[in-house]
Coordinates of C-alpha atoms in Angstrom, one line a residue:
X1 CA -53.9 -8.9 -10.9
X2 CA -55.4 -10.3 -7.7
X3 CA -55.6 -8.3 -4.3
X4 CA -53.7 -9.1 -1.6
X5 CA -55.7 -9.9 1.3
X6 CA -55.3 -7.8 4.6
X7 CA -54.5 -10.2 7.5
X8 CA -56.9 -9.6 10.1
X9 CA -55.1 -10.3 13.7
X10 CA -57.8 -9.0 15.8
X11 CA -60.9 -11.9 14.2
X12 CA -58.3 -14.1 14.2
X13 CA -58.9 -16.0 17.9
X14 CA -62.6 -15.5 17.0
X15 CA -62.1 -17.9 13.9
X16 CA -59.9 -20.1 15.3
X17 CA -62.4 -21.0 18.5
X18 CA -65.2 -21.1 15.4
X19 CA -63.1 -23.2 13.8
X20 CA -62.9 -25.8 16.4
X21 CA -66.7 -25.9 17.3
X22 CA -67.5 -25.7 13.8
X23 CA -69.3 -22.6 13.7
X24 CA -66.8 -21.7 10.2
X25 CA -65.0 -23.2 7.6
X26 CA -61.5 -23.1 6.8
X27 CA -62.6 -21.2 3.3
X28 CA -64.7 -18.8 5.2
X29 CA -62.1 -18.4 7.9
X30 CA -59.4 -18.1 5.3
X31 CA -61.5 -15.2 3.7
X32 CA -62.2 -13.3 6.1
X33 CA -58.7 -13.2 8.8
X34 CA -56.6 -13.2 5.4
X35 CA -54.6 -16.4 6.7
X36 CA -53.9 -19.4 4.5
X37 CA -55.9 -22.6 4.9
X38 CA -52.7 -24.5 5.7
X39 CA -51.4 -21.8 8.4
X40 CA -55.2 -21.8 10.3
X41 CA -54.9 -25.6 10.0
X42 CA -51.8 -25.4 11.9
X43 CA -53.3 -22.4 14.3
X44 CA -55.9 -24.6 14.9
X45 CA -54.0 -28.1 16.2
X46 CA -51.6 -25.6 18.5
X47 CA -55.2 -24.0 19.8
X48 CA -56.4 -27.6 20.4
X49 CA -52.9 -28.7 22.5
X50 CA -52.0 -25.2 24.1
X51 CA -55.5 -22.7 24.7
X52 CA -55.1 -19.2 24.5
X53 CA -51.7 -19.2 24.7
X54 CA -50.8 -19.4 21.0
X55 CA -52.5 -16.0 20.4
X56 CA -50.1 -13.8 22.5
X57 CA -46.9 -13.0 21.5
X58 CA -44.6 -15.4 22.7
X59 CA -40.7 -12.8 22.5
X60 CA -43.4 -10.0 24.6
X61 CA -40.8 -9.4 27.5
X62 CA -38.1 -11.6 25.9
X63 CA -34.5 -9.6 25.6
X64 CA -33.3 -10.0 22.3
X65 CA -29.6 -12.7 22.2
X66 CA -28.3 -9.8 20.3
X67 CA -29.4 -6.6 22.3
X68 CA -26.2 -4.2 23.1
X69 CA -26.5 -3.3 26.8
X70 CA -26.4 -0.1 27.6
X71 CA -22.4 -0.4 29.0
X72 CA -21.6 -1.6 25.6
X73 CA -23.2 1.0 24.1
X74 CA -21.5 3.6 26.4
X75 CA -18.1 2.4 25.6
X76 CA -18.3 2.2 22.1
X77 CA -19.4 5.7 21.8
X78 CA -16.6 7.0 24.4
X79 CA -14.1 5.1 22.1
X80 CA -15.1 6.8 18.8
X81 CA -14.8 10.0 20.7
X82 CA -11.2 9.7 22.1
X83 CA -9.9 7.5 19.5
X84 CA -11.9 7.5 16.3
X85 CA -13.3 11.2 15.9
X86 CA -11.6 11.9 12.6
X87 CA -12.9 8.7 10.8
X88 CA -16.1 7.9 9.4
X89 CA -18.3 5.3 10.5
X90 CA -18.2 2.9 8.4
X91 CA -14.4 2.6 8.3
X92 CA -14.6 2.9 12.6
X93 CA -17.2 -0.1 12.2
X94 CA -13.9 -2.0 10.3
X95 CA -12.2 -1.0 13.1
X96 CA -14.6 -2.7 16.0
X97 CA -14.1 -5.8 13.5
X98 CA -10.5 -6.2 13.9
X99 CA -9.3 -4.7 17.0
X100 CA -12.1 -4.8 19.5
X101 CA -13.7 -7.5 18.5
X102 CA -17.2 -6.1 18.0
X103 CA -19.6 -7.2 15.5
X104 CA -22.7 -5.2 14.9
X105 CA -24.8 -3.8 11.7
X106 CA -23.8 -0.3 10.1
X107 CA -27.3 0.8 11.2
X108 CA -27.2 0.2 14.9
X109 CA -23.5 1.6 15.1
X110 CA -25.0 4.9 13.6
X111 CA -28.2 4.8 16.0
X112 CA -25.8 4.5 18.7
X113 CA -23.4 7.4 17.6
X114 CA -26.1 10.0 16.5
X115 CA -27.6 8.8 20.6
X116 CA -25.0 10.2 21.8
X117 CA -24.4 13.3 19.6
X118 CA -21.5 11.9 17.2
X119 CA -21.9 13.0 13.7
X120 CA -19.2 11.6 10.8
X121 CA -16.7 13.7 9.7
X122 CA -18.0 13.1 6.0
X123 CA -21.4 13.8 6.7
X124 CA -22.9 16.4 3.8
X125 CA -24.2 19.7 4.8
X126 CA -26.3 21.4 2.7
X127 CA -24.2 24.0 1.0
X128 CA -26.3 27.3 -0.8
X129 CA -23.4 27.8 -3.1
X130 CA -24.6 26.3 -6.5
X131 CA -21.5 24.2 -7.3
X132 CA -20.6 23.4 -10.9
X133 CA -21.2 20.1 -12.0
X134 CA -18.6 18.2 -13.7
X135 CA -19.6 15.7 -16.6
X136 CA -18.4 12.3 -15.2
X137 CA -15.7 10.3 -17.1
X138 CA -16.8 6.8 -17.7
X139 CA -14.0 4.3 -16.5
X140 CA -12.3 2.6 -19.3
X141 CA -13.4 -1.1 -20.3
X142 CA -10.4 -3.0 -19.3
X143 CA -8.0 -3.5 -16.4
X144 CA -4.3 -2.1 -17.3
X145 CA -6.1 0.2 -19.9
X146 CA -5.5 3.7 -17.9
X147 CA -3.4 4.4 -15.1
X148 CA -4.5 7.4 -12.5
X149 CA -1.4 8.7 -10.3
X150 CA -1.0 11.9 -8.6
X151 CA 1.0 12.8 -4.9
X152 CA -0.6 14.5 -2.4
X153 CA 1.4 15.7 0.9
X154 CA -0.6 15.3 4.0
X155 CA 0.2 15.0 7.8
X156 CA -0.4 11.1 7.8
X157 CA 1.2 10.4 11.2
X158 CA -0.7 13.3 13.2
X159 CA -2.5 11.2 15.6
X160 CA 1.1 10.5 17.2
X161 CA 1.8 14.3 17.2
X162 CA 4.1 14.4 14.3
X163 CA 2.2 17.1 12.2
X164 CA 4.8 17.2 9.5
X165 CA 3.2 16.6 6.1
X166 CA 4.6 13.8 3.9
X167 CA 3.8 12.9 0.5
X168 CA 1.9 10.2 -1.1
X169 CA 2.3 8.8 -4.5
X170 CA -0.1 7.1 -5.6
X171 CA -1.8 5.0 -8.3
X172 CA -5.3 3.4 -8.9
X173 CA -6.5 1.6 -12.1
X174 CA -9.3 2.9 -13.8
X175 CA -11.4 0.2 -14.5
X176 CA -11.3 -1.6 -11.3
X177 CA -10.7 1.1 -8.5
X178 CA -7.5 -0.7 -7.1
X179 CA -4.7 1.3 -6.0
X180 CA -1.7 -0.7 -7.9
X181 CA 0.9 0.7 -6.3
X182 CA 1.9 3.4 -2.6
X183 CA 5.1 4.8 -1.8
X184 CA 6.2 7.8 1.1
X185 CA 8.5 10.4 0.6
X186 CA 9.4 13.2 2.8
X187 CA 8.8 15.6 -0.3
X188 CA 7.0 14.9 -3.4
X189 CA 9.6 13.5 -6.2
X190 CA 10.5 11.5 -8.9
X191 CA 11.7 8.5 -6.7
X192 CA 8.4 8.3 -5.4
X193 CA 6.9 7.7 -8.5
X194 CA 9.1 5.4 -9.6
X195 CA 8.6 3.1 -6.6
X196 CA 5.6 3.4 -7.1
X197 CA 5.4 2.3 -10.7
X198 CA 8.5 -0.3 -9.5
X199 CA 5.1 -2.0 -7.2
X200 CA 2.7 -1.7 -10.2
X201 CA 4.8 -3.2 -12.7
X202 CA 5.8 -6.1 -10.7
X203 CA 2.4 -7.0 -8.7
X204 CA 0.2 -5.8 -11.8
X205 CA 1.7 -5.1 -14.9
X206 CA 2.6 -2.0 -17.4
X207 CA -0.3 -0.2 -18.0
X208 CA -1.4 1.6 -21.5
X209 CA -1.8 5.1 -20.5
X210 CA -1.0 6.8 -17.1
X211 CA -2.6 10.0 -16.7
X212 CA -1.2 12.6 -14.3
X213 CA -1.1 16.8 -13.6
X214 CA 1.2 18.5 -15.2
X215 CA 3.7 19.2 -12.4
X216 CA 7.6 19.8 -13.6
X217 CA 8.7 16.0 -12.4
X218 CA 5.5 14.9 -15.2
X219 CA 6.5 17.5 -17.9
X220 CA 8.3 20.3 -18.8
X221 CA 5.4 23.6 -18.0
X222 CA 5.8 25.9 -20.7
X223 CA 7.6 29.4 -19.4
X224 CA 6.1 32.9 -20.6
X225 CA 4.0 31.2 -23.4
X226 CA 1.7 33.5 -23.7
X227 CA 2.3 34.4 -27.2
X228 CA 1.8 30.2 -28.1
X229 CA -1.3 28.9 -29.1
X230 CA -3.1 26.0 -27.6
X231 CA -2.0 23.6 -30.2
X232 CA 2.1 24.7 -29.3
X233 CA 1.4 24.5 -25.8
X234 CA 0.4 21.1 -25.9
X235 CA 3.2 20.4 -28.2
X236 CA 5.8 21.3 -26.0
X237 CA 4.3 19.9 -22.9
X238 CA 4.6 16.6 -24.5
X239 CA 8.0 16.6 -25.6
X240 CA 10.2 14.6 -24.3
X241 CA 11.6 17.1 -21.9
X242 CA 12.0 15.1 -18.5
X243 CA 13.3 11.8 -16.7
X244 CA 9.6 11.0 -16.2
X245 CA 8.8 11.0 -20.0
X246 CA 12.2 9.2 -20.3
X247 CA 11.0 6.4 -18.6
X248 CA 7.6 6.5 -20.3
X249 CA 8.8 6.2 -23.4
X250 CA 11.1 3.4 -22.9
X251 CA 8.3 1.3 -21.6
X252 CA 5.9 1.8 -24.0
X253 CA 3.5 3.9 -21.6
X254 CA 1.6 6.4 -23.3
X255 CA 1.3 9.7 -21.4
X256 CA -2.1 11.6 -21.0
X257 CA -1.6 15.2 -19.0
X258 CA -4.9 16.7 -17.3
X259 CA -5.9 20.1 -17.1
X260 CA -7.7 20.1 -14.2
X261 CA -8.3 17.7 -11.2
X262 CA -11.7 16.7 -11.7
X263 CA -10.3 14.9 -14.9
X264 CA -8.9 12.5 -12.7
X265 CA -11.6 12.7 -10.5
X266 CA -10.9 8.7 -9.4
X267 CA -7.4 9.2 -7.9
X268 CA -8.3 12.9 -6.2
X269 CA -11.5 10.4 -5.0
X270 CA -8.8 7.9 -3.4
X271 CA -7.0 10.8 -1.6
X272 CA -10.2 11.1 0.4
X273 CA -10.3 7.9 1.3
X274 CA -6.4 7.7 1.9
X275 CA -6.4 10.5 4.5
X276 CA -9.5 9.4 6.6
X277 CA -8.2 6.1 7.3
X278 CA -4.6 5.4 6.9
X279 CA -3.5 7.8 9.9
X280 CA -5.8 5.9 11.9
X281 CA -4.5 2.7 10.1
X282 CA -0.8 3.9 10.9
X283 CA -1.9 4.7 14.8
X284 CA -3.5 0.7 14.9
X285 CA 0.0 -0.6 14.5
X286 CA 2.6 1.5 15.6
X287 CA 3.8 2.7 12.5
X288 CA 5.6 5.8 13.0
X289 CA 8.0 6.7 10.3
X290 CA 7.8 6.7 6.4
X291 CA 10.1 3.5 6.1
X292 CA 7.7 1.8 8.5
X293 CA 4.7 2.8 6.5
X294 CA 6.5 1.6 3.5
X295 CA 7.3 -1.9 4.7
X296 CA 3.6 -1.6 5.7
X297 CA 1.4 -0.4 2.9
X298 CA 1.4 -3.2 0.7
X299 CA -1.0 -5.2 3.4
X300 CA -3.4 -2.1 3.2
X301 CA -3.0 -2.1 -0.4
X302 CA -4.4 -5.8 -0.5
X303 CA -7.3 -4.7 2.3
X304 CA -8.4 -1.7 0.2
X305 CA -9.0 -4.0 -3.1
X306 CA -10.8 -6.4 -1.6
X307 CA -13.1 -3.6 0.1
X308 CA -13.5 -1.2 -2.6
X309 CA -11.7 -2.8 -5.7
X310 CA -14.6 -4.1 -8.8
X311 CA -14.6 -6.0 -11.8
X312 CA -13.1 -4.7 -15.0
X313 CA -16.5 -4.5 -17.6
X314 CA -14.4 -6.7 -20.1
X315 CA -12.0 -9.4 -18.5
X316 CA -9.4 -8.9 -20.6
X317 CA -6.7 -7.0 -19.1
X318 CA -4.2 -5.0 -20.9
X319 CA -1.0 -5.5 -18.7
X320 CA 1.6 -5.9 -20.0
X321 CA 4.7 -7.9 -18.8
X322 CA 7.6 -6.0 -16.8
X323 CA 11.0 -6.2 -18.5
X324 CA 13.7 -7.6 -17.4
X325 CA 15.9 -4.7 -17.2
X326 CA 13.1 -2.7 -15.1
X327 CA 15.5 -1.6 -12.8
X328 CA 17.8 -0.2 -15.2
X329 CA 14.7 1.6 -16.7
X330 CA 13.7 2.9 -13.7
X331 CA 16.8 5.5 -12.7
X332 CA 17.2 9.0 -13.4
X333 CA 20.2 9.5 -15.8
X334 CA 22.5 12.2 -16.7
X335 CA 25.4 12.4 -19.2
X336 CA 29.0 13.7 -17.6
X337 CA 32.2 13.5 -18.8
X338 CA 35.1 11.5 -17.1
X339 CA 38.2 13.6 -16.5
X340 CA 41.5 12.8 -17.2
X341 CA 42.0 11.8 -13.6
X342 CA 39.1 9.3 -14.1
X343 CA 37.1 11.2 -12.2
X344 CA 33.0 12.2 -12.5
X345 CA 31.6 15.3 -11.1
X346 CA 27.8 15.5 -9.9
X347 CA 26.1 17.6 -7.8
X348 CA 29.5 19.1 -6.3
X349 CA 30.6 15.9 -5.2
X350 CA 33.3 14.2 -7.0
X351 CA 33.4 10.0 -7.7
X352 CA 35.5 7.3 -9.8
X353 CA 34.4 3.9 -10.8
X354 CA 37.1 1.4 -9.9
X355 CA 36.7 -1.0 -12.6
X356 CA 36.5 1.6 -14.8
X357 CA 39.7 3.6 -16.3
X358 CA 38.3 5.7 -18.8
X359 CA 39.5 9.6 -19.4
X360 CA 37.9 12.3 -21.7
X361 CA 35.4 9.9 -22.2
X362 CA 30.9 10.6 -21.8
X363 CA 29.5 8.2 -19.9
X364 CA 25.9 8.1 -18.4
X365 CA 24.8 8.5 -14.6
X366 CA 22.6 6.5 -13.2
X367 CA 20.6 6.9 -10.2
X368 CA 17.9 4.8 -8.5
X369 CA 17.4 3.0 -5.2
X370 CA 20.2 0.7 -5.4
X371 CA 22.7 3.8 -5.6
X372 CA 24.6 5.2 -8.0
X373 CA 25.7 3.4 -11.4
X374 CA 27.8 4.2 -14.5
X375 CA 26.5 3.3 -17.5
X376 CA 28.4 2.6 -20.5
X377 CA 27.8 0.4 -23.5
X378 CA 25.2 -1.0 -21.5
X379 CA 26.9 -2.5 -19.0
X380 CA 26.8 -0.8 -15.3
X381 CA 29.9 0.6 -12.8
X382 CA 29.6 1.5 -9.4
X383 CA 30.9 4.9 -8.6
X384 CA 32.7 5.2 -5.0
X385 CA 32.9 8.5 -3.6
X386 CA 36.3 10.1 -3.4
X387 CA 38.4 10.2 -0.2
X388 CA 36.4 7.1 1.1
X389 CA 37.8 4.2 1.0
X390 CA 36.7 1.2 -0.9
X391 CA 36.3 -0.5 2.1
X392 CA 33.9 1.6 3.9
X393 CA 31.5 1.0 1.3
X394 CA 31.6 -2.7 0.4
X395 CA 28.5 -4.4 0.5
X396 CA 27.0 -1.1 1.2
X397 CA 24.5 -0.4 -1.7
X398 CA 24.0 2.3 -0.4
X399 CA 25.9 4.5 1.4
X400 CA 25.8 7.9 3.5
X401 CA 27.3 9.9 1.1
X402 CA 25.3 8.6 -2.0
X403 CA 22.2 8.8 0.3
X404 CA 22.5 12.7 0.6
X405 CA 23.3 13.0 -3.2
X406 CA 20.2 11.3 -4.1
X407 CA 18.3 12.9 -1.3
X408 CA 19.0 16.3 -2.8
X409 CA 18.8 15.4 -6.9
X410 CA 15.4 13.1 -6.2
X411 CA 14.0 15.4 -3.4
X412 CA 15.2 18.5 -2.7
X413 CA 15.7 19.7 -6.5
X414 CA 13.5 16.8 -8.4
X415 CA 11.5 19.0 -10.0
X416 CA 13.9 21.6 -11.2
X417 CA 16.7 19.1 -12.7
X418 CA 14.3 16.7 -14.0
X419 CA 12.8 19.7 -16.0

């Protein structure tokens, strides 16, 4: 392979002036400065028109168009310290994009923080501890294939000083990295997770497989076992035990339960993200309360897949068409027995179905976010809480009193009657 020639700056007015009086050639001045023949032919016509001039540096003294003066630089340091301290920098450089209208290189915004003695909240440290290193999983091949969800509580409006922690459900695919679905509860519990699969279904699909912990609202956790052995305890954590697996089953999902979080390292990885900028994503636009952040997490949904979503290794997804009876599917349902005064007990509150006049007869409860249904032979009955009257409630899906039923089934005692 040929050497690369050394370009010689300091011979290089010497050979141009030779050049001109003909003292070289333009192979002999090629060879020795390192300079093409066409590039000292050039050199040598500017030499001709300008002098000396064409060998000094012609930006020497110039300020660069793009130079951040040192007032700019000042302010945007003072504003990641009183406003931005708790994200990283490359999500406060999103930031400078959108709301102060500052454009400028990942490098230089780092150059300017480190100046002025900023470091990241996720910078690493060099830890002394040997940790143990996990295998990783390889993501699955196809879109829709696996399903990663998990809830983690977290104090998501802190920067207004509301340090009360609210939970997070959560899903992200694992072959693409996109979060398919985010819903807020005040505790963790089964309605958030069916919201959450509500949004995946309807803006993605059904997925194959959802994997998740094994909390109570995901299966029933073996009691005093002990005695079993590994092969019993798997057995009966995958019975069909709870409204979860319920729903699972009627859509076709399979279930996969992990042991441990770093087997689904990708949706522990998203709660990382999650809670270093969506408070500060929350304190951008006002949003103060959980049904504000609900109306307004699709949009960051959408932001976060076009940042951080991929492609799928083999285009061909594996979602699968939401029913039409999704919303029947997705309710929590219990069996109770209508009395002879047509009347259902649940959850020490009492309620009758109007259209309804059944007595001594098993019907089925259902409970999601349009209220509170009767089911039987298929067909659905709202129930009207006694000593209200009919009118209070009309054209209310839900009301007050049905709201504090299903507040204290689907969040107060979720886990322990889904169980």
């Amino acid at each position: 392979m040929a050497r690369k020639k050394v370009k010689n700056k300091d011979v290089l007015p010497v050979y141009v002036r030779g050049l001109v009086s003909g003292k070289y050639t333009l192979r002999q001045a090629a060879e020795s400065t390192g300079y093409t023949i066409s590039w000292l032919c050039t050199l040598k016509k500017s030499y001709l028109e300008k002098g000396d001039i064409v060998f000094e540096n012609q930006n020497k003294g110039r300020i660069p168009h793009n130079k951040i003066s040192d007032a700019q630089r000042a302010r945007i340091a003072a504003l990641y310290a009183s406003q931005y301290k708790d994200v990283n920098f490359s999500y406060f450089l999103e930031c400078l994009r959108e709301f102060e209208n500052v454009n400028m290189s990942y490098v230089t915004l780092s150059s300017i923080l480190k100046e002025y003695g900023q470091v990241s909240p996720e910078s690493h440290s060099v830890k002394k501890k040997k940790r143990v290193v996990h295998r990783p999983r390889l993501r699955r091949d196809c879109e829709g294939d696996l399903l990663q969800i998990d809830g983690t509580p977290y104090a998501w409006f802190y920067k207004f000083g509301n340090n009360k922690r609210y939970c997070l459900c959560g899903a992200i695919d694992d072959a693409t990295g996109k979060i398919t679905g985010l819903y807020m509860t005040e505790y963790e519990c089964l309605y958030g997770y069916l919201e959450m699969l509500r949004q995946t279904a309807l803006n993605f699909g059904l997925p194959r497989e959802i994997y998740s912990d094994r909390a109570a609202i995901f299966c029933k956790t073996p009691q005093k076992n002990s005695y079993l052995a590994e092969w019993e305890k798997l057995q009966e954590l995958h019975g069909k035990h709870t409204q979860w697996q319920r729903i699972l089953e009627d859509l076709n999902i399979n279930q996969i339960l992990a042991w441990s979080p770093e087997a689904k390292g990708r949706v522990e990885r998203m709660w990382r993200t999650l809670q270093g900028q969506l408070p500060q994503w929350f304190f951008n636009r006002d949003i103060k309360t959980v049904e504000e952040a609900n109306a307004a997490l699709p949009e960051y949904i959408r932001w976060f897949n076009k940042k951080y979503g991929i492609e799928a290794a083999i285009d061909d997804p594996f979602w699968l068409d939401a029913p039409l009876n999704l919303d029947d599917i997705l309710c929590a349902q219990f069996e109770r027995r209508i009395n002879r005064s047509g009347v259902i007990t649940f959850q020490s509150s009492e309620f009758v179905c109007p259209t309804l006049d059944l007595a001594y007869t098993t019907v089925t409860v259902c409970i999601s976010e349009r209220g509170m249904f009767v089911k039987y032979r298929d067909k659905y009955y709202p129930m009207v809480p006694v000593g209200h009257k009919l009118s209070q409630v009309r054209g209310d899906s839900m009301p007050k009193v049905v709201q504090n039923i299903i507040y204290r089934y689907l969040f107060a005692f979720g886990k322990e009657i889904s169980a």
